[in-house]
Amino acid sequence: MIKQAPDFTLNNQNGEPVSLSDFRGNYVVLYFYPKDMTPGCTTQACNFRDDYPTYEGLDAVILGVSADDETRHTKFIAKHDLPFSLLADTEHKVCEQYGVWVLKKMFGKEYYGIERSTFLIDKEGNIVKEWRKVKVKDHNEEVKAALAELNA
Protein backbone atom coordinates (compact mmCIF):
# COMPACT_ATOMS: atom_id res chain seq x y z
CA MET A 1 0.00 0.00 0.00
CA ILE A 2 2.98 2.31 -0.38
CA LYS A 3 2.13 5.45 -2.31
CA GLN A 4 3.67 8.88 -2.63
CA ALA A 5 2.34 11.34 -0.05
CA PRO A 6 0.85 14.42 -1.74
CA ASP A 7 3.26 17.31 -1.17
CA PHE A 8 1.83 20.56 0.14
CA THR A 9 2.80 23.87 1.68
CA LEU A 10 0.80 25.37 4.56
CA ASN A 11 1.58 28.07 7.08
CA ASN A 12 2.48 27.00 10.60
CA GLN A 13 1.40 28.77 13.77
CA ASN A 14 4.02 31.50 13.16
CA GLY A 15 2.83 32.21 9.63
CA GLU A 16 5.89 30.47 8.14
CA PRO A 17 5.37 28.24 5.11
CA VAL A 18 6.05 24.56 5.81
CA SER A 19 6.23 21.97 3.03
CA LEU A 20 6.01 18.24 3.51
CA SER A 21 9.04 17.86 1.23
CA ASP A 22 11.10 19.89 3.76
CA PHE A 23 11.21 16.74 5.90
CA ARG A 24 12.64 14.25 3.39
CA GLY A 25 15.15 12.14 5.25
CA ASN A 26 12.90 11.99 8.32
CA TYR A 27 9.79 10.01 9.08
CA VAL A 28 6.73 12.23 9.32
CA VAL A 29 3.70 11.64 11.51
CA LEU A 30 1.12 13.77 9.71
CA TYR A 31 -2.06 13.94 11.72
CA PHE A 32 -5.31 15.66 10.83
CA TYR A 33 -7.63 16.64 13.64
CA PRO A 34 -10.97 18.48 13.79
CA LYS A 35 -10.38 21.51 16.04
CA ASP A 36 -7.97 23.15 18.47
CA MET A 37 -9.01 23.32 22.14
CA THR A 38 -11.59 20.50 21.96
CA PRO A 39 -11.30 17.58 24.40
CA GLY A 40 -10.34 14.78 21.96
CA CYS A 41 -7.95 16.97 19.97
CA THR A 42 -6.30 18.25 23.14
CA THR A 43 -5.81 14.69 24.44
CA GLN A 44 -4.34 13.60 21.10
CA ALA A 45 -1.93 16.57 20.90
CA CYS A 46 -0.84 16.10 24.53
CA ASN A 47 -0.21 12.38 23.95
CA PHE A 48 2.09 13.26 21.05
CA ARG A 49 3.70 15.96 23.22
CA ASP A 50 4.32 13.61 26.13
CA ASP A 51 6.06 11.08 23.87
CA TYR A 52 7.85 13.66 21.72
CA PRO A 53 11.35 12.53 22.82
CA THR A 54 10.46 8.99 21.73
CA TYR A 55 9.42 10.28 18.30
CA GLU A 56 12.63 12.26 18.00
CA GLY A 57 14.58 9.12 18.91
CA LEU A 58 12.78 7.30 16.09
CA ASP A 59 13.83 10.03 13.64
CA ALA A 60 10.26 11.31 13.27
CA VAL A 61 8.74 14.76 12.90
CA ILE A 62 5.16 15.38 14.02
CA LEU A 63 2.92 17.76 12.05
CA GLY A 64 -0.67 18.49 13.04
CA VAL A 65 -3.16 19.87 10.52
CA SER A 66 -6.59 21.37 11.10
CA ALA A 67 -8.77 24.02 9.50
CA ASP A 68 -8.05 26.41 12.40
CA ASP A 69 -6.09 29.56 11.65
CA GLU A 70 -2.57 30.44 12.78
CA THR A 71 -3.76 32.54 15.74
CA ARG A 72 -5.81 29.68 17.17
CA HIS A 73 -2.90 27.28 16.64
CA THR A 74 -0.58 29.65 18.51
CA LYS A 75 -2.96 29.72 21.50
CA PHE A 76 -3.36 25.93 21.45
CA ILE A 77 0.42 25.39 21.37
CA ALA A 78 1.01 27.92 24.17
CA LYS A 79 -1.74 26.50 26.38
CA HIS A 80 -0.49 22.91 26.09
CA ASP A 81 3.24 23.49 25.50
CA LEU A 82 3.27 21.56 22.24
CA PRO A 83 6.78 21.03 20.81
CA PHE A 84 5.68 20.49 17.18
CA SER A 85 4.14 22.61 14.43
CA LEU A 86 0.45 22.90 13.74
CA LEU A 87 -0.43 23.79 10.16
CA ALA A 88 -3.38 25.95 9.13
CA ASP A 89 -5.45 24.43 6.32
CA THR A 90 -8.21 27.03 6.50
CA GLU A 91 -9.41 26.28 2.96
CA HIS A 92 -9.14 22.50 3.62
CA LYS A 93 -7.24 21.91 0.37
CA VAL A 94 -4.69 19.56 1.96
CA CYS A 95 -7.46 17.82 3.90
CA GLU A 96 -9.17 17.16 0.58
CA GLN A 97 -5.91 15.89 -0.98
CA TYR A 98 -5.62 13.33 1.82
CA GLY A 99 -9.31 12.43 1.74
CA VAL A 100 -10.01 13.51 5.31
CA TRP A 101 -12.46 16.36 4.55
CA VAL A 102 -15.70 14.39 4.78
CA LEU A 103 -19.41 14.72 5.34
CA LYS A 104 -20.10 14.26 9.04
CA LYS A 105 -23.25 14.06 11.11
CA MET A 106 -23.91 15.41 14.58
CA PHE A 107 -27.25 15.83 16.29
CA GLY A 108 -29.00 15.05 13.02
CA LYS A 109 -27.20 17.81 11.11
CA GLU A 110 -24.81 17.14 8.25
CA TYR A 111 -21.69 19.23 7.74
CA TYR A 112 -18.21 18.90 6.29
CA GLY A 113 -15.27 18.55 8.61
CA ILE A 114 -12.02 16.71 9.25
CA GLU A 115 -12.11 12.99 9.95
CA ARG A 116 -9.41 12.38 12.55
CA SER A 117 -6.68 10.59 10.58
CA THR A 118 -2.94 9.97 10.76
CA PHE A 119 -0.47 9.19 7.99
CA LEU A 120 2.98 7.76 8.59
CA ILE A 121 5.32 8.93 5.85
CA ASP A 122 8.73 7.38 5.25
CA LYS A 123 12.02 9.16 4.62
CA GLU A 124 11.42 9.12 0.83
CA GLY A 125 7.98 10.76 1.12
CA ASN A 126 5.82 7.63 0.78
CA ILE A 127 2.76 6.87 2.91
CA VAL A 128 3.60 3.59 4.61
CA LYS A 129 0.70 3.44 7.07
CA GLU A 130 -2.54 5.29 7.55
CA TRP A 131 -5.14 5.36 10.27
CA ARG A 132 -8.65 6.62 9.47
CA LYS A 133 -11.45 7.43 11.92
CA VAL A 134 -8.88 7.47 14.70
CA LYS A 135 -9.94 6.79 18.26
CA VAL A 136 -7.64 8.86 20.47
CA LYS A 137 -7.28 6.43 23.38
CA ASP A 138 -4.55 4.04 22.13
CA HIS A 139 -3.63 5.81 18.91
CA ASN A 140 -0.31 7.25 20.08
CA GLU A 141 0.90 3.76 21.06
CA GLU A 142 -0.07 2.39 17.62
CA VAL A 143 1.86 5.14 15.84
CA LYS A 144 4.98 4.62 18.00
CA ALA A 145 4.83 0.85 17.39
CA ALA A 146 4.61 1.34 13.61
CA LEU A 147 7.56 3.75 13.72
CA ALA A 148 9.60 1.36 15.84
CA GLU A 149 8.96 -1.37 13.24
CA LEU A 150 10.26 0.90 10.48
CA ASN A 151 13.36 1.63 12.55
CA ALA A 152 14.01 -2.05 13.35
mmCIF file of C-alpha atoms in Angstrom:
data_model
loop_
_atom_site.group_PDB
_atom_site.id
_atom_site.type_symbol
_atom_site.label_atom_id
_atom_site.label_comp_id
_atom_site.label_asym_id
_atom_site.label_seq_id
_atom_site.Cartn_x
_atom_site.Cartn_y
_atom_site.Cartn_z
ATOM 1 C CA MET A 1 0.000 0.000 0.000
ATOM 2 C CA ILE A 2 2.979 2.309 -0.375
ATOM 3 C CA LYS A 3 2.127 5.449 -2.308
ATOM 4 C CA GLN A 4 3.669 8.884 -2.627
ATOM 5 C CA ALA A 5 2.340 11.343 -0.054
ATOM 6 C CA PRO A 6 0.847 14.423 -1.736
ATOM 7 C CA ASP A 7 3.256 17.307 -1.168
ATOM 8 C CA PHE A 8 1.833 20.562 0.137
ATOM 9 C CA THR A 9 2.796 23.866 1.677
ATOM 10 C CA LEU A 10 0.804 25.366 4.561
ATOM 11 C CA ASN A 11 1.579 28.072 7.084
ATOM 12 C CA ASN A 12 2.482 26.999 10.596
ATOM 13 C CA GLN A 13 1.396 28.767 13.775
ATOM 14 C CA ASN A 14 4.017 31.500 13.156
ATOM 15 C CA GLY A 15 2.826 32.207 9.625
ATOM 16 C CA GLU A 16 5.888 30.471 8.140
ATOM 17 C CA PRO A 17 5.372 28.236 5.108
ATOM 18 C CA VAL A 18 6.047 24.556 5.809
ATOM 19 C CA SER A 19 6.232 21.971 3.028
ATOM 20 C CA LEU A 20 6.014 18.240 3.510
ATOM 21 C CA SER A 21 9.039 17.862 1.231
ATOM 22 C CA ASP A 22 11.097 19.893 3.762
ATOM 23 C CA PHE A 23 11.208 16.744 5.899
ATOM 24 C CA ARG A 24 12.638 14.253 3.388
ATOM 25 C CA GLY A 25 15.147 12.145 5.254
ATOM 26 C CA ASN A 26 12.896 11.990 8.323
ATOM 27 C CA TYR A 27 9.795 10.011 9.084
ATOM 28 C CA VAL A 28 6.731 12.231 9.321
ATOM 29 C CA VAL A 29 3.701 11.640 11.513
ATOM 30 C CA LEU A 30 1.116 13.765 9.711
ATOM 31 C CA TYR A 31 -2.058 13.939 11.723
ATOM 32 C CA PHE A 32 -5.314 15.656 10.828
ATOM 33 C CA TYR A 33 -7.625 16.641 13.643
ATOM 34 C CA PRO A 34 -10.966 18.476 13.793
ATOM 35 C CA LYS A 35 -10.381 21.505 16.040
ATOM 36 C CA ASP A 36 -7.969 23.149 18.472
ATOM 37 C CA MET A 37 -9.012 23.324 22.137
ATOM 38 C CA THR A 38 -11.588 20.496 21.965
ATOM 39 C CA PRO A 39 -11.296 17.576 24.400
ATOM 40 C CA GLY A 40 -10.337 14.782 21.959
ATOM 41 C CA CYS A 41 -7.953 16.966 19.975
ATOM 42 C CA THR A 42 -6.304 18.249 23.139
ATOM 43 C CA THR A 43 -5.808 14.688 24.441
ATOM 44 C CA GLN A 44 -4.340 13.603 21.099
ATOM 45 C CA ALA A 45 -1.934 16.571 20.901
ATOM 46 C CA CYS A 46 -0.840 16.103 24.525
ATOM 47 C CA ASN A 47 -0.215 12.375 23.953
ATOM 48 C CA PHE A 48 2.085 13.258 21.053
ATOM 49 C CA ARG A 49 3.702 15.959 23.220
ATOM 50 C CA ASP A 50 4.318 13.611 26.134
ATOM 51 C CA ASP A 51 6.057 11.085 23.875
ATOM 52 C CA TYR A 52 7.849 13.657 21.720
ATOM 53 C CA PRO A 53 11.352 12.529 22.825
ATOM 54 C CA THR A 54 10.457 8.985 21.728
ATOM 55 C CA TYR A 55 9.420 10.275 18.303
ATOM 56 C CA GLU A 56 12.632 12.259 17.997
ATOM 57 C CA GLY A 57 14.585 9.117 18.912
ATOM 58 C CA LEU A 58 12.784 7.297 16.090
ATOM 59 C CA ASP A 59 13.826 10.034 13.636
ATOM 60 C CA ALA A 60 10.263 11.314 13.272
ATOM 61 C CA VAL A 61 8.739 14.759 12.900
ATOM 62 C CA ILE A 62 5.158 15.378 14.019
ATOM 63 C CA LEU A 63 2.924 17.764 12.054
ATOM 64 C CA GLY A 64 -0.665 18.487 13.044
ATOM 65 C CA VAL A 65 -3.164 19.867 10.521
ATOM 66 C CA SER A 66 -6.592 21.370 11.100
ATOM 67 C CA ALA A 67 -8.772 24.024 9.498
ATOM 68 C CA ASP A 68 -8.054 26.407 12.399
ATOM 69 C CA ASP A 69 -6.089 29.559 11.648
ATOM 70 C CA GLU A 70 -2.571 30.437 12.778
ATOM 71 C CA THR A 71 -3.757 32.540 15.736
ATOM 72 C CA ARG A 72 -5.811 29.684 17.172
ATOM 73 C CA HIS A 73 -2.904 27.275 16.639
ATOM 74 C CA THR A 74 -0.580 29.648 18.513
ATOM 75 C CA LYS A 75 -2.965 29.722 21.497
ATOM 76 C CA PHE A 76 -3.358 25.925 21.453
ATOM 77 C CA ILE A 77 0.415 25.394 21.372
ATOM 78 C CA ALA A 78 1.008 27.916 24.170
ATOM 79 C CA LYS A 79 -1.742 26.499 26.382
ATOM 80 C CA HIS A 80 -0.487 22.910 26.093
ATOM 81 C CA ASP A 81 3.238 23.487 25.503
ATOM 82 C CA LEU A 82 3.266 21.561 22.236
ATOM 83 C CA PRO A 83 6.779 21.026 20.808
ATOM 84 C CA PHE A 84 5.677 20.493 17.178
ATOM 85 C CA SER A 85 4.143 22.614 14.428
ATOM 86 C CA LEU A 86 0.453 22.903 13.740
ATOM 87 C CA LEU A 87 -0.430 23.790 10.164
ATOM 88 C CA ALA A 88 -3.379 25.946 9.127
ATOM 89 C CA ASP A 89 -5.454 24.428 6.322
ATOM 90 C CA THR A 90 -8.213 27.033 6.498
ATOM 91 C CA GLU A 91 -9.409 26.283 2.965
ATOM 92 C CA HIS A 92 -9.138 22.497 3.624
ATOM 93 C CA LYS A 93 -7.244 21.906 0.366
ATOM 94 C CA VAL A 94 -4.694 19.562 1.959
ATOM 95 C CA CYS A 95 -7.458 17.815 3.903
ATOM 96 C CA GLU A 96 -9.173 17.163 0.578
ATOM 97 C CA GLN A 97 -5.907 15.891 -0.984
ATOM 98 C CA TYR A 98 -5.620 13.329 1.816
ATOM 99 C CA GLY A 99 -9.311 12.426 1.741
ATOM 100 C CA VAL A 100 -10.009 13.508 5.314
ATOM 101 C CA TRP A 101 -12.465 16.361 4.547
ATOM 102 C CA VAL A 102 -15.695 14.387 4.781
ATOM 103 C CA LEU A 103 -19.410 14.721 5.337
ATOM 104 C CA LYS A 104 -20.104 14.263 9.038
ATOM 105 C CA LYS A 105 -23.253 14.062 11.115
ATOM 106 C CA MET A 106 -23.905 15.407 14.583
ATOM 107 C CA PHE A 107 -27.252 15.829 16.294
ATOM 108 C CA GLY A 108 -28.996 15.046 13.015
ATOM 109 C CA LYS A 109 -27.204 17.809 11.114
ATOM 110 C CA GLU A 110 -24.810 17.140 8.255
ATOM 111 C CA TYR A 111 -21.692 19.227 7.740
ATOM 112 C CA TYR A 112 -18.211 18.902 6.294
ATOM 113 C CA GLY A 113 -15.269 18.549 8.608
ATOM 114 C CA ILE A 114 -12.023 16.715 9.248
ATOM 115 C CA GLU A 115 -12.109 12.995 9.950
ATOM 116 C CA ARG A 116 -9.406 12.380 12.554
ATOM 117 C CA SER A 117 -6.677 10.586 10.584
ATOM 118 C CA THR A 118 -2.939 9.970 10.762
ATOM 119 C CA PHE A 119 -0.466 9.192 7.987
ATOM 120 C CA LEU A 120 2.979 7.755 8.587
ATOM 121 C CA ILE A 121 5.322 8.929 5.851
ATOM 122 C CA ASP A 122 8.733 7.376 5.255
ATOM 123 C CA LYS A 123 12.025 9.156 4.616
ATOM 124 C CA GLU A 124 11.416 9.122 0.831
ATOM 125 C CA GLY A 125 7.978 10.759 1.124
ATOM 126 C CA ASN A 126 5.816 7.626 0.782
ATOM 127 C CA ILE A 127 2.764 6.874 2.909
ATOM 128 C CA VAL A 128 3.601 3.591 4.607
ATOM 129 C CA LYS A 129 0.699 3.439 7.067
ATOM 130 C CA GLU A 130 -2.542 5.295 7.548
ATOM 131 C CA TRP A 131 -5.140 5.362 10.266
ATOM 132 C CA ARG A 132 -8.653 6.624 9.471
ATOM 133 C CA LYS A 133 -11.452 7.431 11.924
ATOM 134 C CA VAL A 134 -8.878 7.474 14.699
ATOM 135 C CA LYS A 135 -9.941 6.788 18.261
ATOM 136 C CA VAL A 136 -7.635 8.864 20.468
ATOM 137 C CA LYS A 137 -7.282 6.427 23.381
ATOM 138 C CA ASP A 138 -4.546 4.040 22.133
ATOM 139 C CA HIS A 139 -3.631 5.806 18.912
ATOM 140 C CA ASN A 140 -0.310 7.250 20.078
ATOM 141 C CA GLU A 141 0.895 3.756 21.063
ATOM 142 C CA GLU A 142 -0.074 2.392 17.621
ATOM 143 C CA VAL A 143 1.862 5.141 15.842
ATOM 144 C CA LYS A 144 4.982 4.618 18.001
ATOM 145 C CA ALA A 145 4.830 0.845 17.394
ATOM 146 C CA ALA A 146 4.608 1.344 13.614
ATOM 147 C CA LEU A 147 7.558 3.746 13.716
ATOM 148 C CA ALA A 148 9.604 1.359 15.837
ATOM 149 C CA GLU A 149 8.964 -1.372 13.235
ATOM 150 C CA LEU A 150 10.261 0.904 10.475
ATOM 151 C CA ASN A 151 13.364 1.628 12.548
ATOM 152 C CA ALA A 152 14.009 -2.048 13.352
#
